[in-house]
XYZ file of C-alpha atoms in Angstrom:
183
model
C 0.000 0.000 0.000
C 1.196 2.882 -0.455
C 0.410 6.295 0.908
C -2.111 8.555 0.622
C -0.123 11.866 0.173
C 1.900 9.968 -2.630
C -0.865 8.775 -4.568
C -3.172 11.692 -4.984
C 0.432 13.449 -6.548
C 0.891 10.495 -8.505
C -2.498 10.837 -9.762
C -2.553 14.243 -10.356
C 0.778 14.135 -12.292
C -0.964 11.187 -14.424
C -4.007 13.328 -15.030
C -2.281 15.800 -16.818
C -0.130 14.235 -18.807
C -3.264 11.949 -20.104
C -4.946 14.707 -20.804
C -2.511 16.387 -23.055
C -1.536 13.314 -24.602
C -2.819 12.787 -28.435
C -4.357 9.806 -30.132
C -2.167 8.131 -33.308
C -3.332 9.536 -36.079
C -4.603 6.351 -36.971
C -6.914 6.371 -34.462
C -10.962 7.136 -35.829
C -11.773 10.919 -34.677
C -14.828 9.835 -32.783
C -12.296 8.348 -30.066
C -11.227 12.043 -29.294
C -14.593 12.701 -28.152
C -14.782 9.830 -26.257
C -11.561 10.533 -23.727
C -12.744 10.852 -20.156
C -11.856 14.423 -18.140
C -9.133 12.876 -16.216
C -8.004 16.551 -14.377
C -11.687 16.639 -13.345
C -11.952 13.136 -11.953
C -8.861 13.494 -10.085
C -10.074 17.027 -8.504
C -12.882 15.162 -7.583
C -11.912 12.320 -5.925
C -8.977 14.407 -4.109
C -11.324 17.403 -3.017
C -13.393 14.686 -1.776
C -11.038 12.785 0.026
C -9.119 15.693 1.515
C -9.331 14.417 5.167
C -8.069 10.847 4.374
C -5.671 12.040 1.364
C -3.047 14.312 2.951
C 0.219 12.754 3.294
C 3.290 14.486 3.377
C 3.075 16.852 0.236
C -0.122 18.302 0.879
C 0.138 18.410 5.221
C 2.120 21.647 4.268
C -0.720 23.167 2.309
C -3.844 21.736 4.577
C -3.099 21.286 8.159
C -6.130 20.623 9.924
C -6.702 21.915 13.331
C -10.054 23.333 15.572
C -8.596 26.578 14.745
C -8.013 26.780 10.782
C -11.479 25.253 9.588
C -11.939 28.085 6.706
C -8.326 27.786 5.915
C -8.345 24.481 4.687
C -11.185 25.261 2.186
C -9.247 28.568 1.219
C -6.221 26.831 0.710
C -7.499 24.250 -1.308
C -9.429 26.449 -3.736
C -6.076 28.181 -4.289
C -4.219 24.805 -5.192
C -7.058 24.036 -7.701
C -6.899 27.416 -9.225
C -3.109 27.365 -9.793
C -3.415 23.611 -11.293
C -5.929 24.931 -13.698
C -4.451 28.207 -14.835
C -1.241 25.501 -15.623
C -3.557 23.121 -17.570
C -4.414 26.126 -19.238
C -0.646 26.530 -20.297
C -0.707 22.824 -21.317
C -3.773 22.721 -23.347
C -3.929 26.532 -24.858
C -6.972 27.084 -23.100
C -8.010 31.200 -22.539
C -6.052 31.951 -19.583
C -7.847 31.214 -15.837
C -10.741 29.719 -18.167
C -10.180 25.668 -16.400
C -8.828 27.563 -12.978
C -12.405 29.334 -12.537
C -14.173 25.692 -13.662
C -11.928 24.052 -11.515
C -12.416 25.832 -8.116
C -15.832 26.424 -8.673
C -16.563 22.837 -8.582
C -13.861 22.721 -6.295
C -15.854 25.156 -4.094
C -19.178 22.984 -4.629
C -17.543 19.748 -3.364
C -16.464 21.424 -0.274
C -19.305 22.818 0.658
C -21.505 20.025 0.396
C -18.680 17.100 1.194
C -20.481 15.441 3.986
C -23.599 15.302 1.894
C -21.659 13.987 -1.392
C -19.638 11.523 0.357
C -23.155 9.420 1.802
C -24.250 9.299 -1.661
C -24.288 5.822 -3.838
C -22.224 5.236 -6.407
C -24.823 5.704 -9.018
C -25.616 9.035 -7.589
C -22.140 9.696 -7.569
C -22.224 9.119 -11.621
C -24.887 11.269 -11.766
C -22.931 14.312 -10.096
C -19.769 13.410 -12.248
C -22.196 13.745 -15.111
C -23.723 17.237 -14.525
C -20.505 18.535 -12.916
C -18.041 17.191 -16.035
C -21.065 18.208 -18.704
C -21.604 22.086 -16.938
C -17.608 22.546 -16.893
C -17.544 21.253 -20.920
C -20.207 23.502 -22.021
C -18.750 26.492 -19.950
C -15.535 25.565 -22.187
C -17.277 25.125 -25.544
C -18.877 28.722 -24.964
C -15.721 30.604 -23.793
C -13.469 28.762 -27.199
C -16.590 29.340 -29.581
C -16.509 32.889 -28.159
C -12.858 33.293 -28.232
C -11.428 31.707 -30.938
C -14.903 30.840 -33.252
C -14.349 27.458 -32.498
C -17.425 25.359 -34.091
C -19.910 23.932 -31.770
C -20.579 20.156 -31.406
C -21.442 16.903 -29.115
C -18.380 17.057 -27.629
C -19.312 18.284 -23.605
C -21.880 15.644 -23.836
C -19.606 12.798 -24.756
C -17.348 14.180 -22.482
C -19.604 13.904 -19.849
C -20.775 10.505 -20.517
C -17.661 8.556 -21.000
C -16.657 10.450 -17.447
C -19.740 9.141 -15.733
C -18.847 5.662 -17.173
C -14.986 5.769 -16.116
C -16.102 7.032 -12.862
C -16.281 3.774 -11.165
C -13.564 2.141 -12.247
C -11.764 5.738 -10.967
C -12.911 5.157 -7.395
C -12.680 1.818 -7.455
C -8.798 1.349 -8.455
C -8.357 4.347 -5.979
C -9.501 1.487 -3.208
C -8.033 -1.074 -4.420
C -4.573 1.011 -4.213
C -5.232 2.561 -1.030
C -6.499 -0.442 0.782
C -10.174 0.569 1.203
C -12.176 3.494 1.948
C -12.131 5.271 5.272
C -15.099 7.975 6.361
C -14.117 11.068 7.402
């Protein structure tokens, strides 16, 4: 097993480089559509997690005391904004466009964490769905406003093959962690 702290970075660092990482040109263009939102997975499932997830990297950024209980939610949105306005360096993106999407649903997820985290895993797919699907359109609109970049099905196929890959997500995440705890 290994730790917590460890594999959220790991997972994080895998996150982005899958989702910069192209297709052979081989490959049919409908599989493009088709790639889950890995970044938005991870956030999820780490912003989620927070209180069994810290390790040693992140005890630095989120200590957790009677004391700091707005820091922790401050701190965090911070983290999630600087990982998005550098995925927005990796993928072109207008800049702070996938830092705004990011901590908002950042922002969501903490609010309502104990709620979220006694929901089933089917309901869970559901909030992957709307959460992945809101963040795609909000993306469509800002490129097709910035750069005239053609509408299409895209959000919605992002959405969908997220809400699929979702359990297999959570579930590897247990399998590599040794279970799930309750915070």
């Amino acid at each position: 097993m290994i730790s917590h702290g460890a594999f959220m970075a790991v997972l994080i660092i895998l996150s982005l480089v899958f989702s910069v990482l192209h297709l052979p040109q081989t490959a049919p263009d409908l599989l493009g559509y088709w790639r889950p939102q890995w970044i938005l997975l991870a956030l999820i499932l780490w912003v989620q997690r927070i209180p069994e997830y810290r390790g040693g990297l992140f005890a630095l950024l989120f200590t957790k005391s009677a004391s700091d209980e707005g820091t922790t939610a401050r701190r965090v949105l911070v983290m999630v904004w600087l990982l998005g306005f550098y995925l927005d360096t990796l993928l072109g993106d207008a800049f702070g466009l996938n830092g705004a999407i990011h901590a908002t649903i950042a922002f969501y997820l903490l609010r309502f964490r104990e709620r979220l985290q006694m929901q089933t895993l089917l309901q869970q797919m559901v909030m992957v769905f709307m959460m992945v699907f809101l963040a795609e359109l909000l993306r469509a609109y800002v490129r097709n406003t910035v750069t005239g970049q053609p509408w299409s099905l895209q959000p919605l196929a992002l959405a969908v093959s997220s809400m699929v890959f979702w359990p297999l997500y959570v579930l590897a995440a247990a399998k590599m962690l040794g279970g799930q705890r309750r915070a």
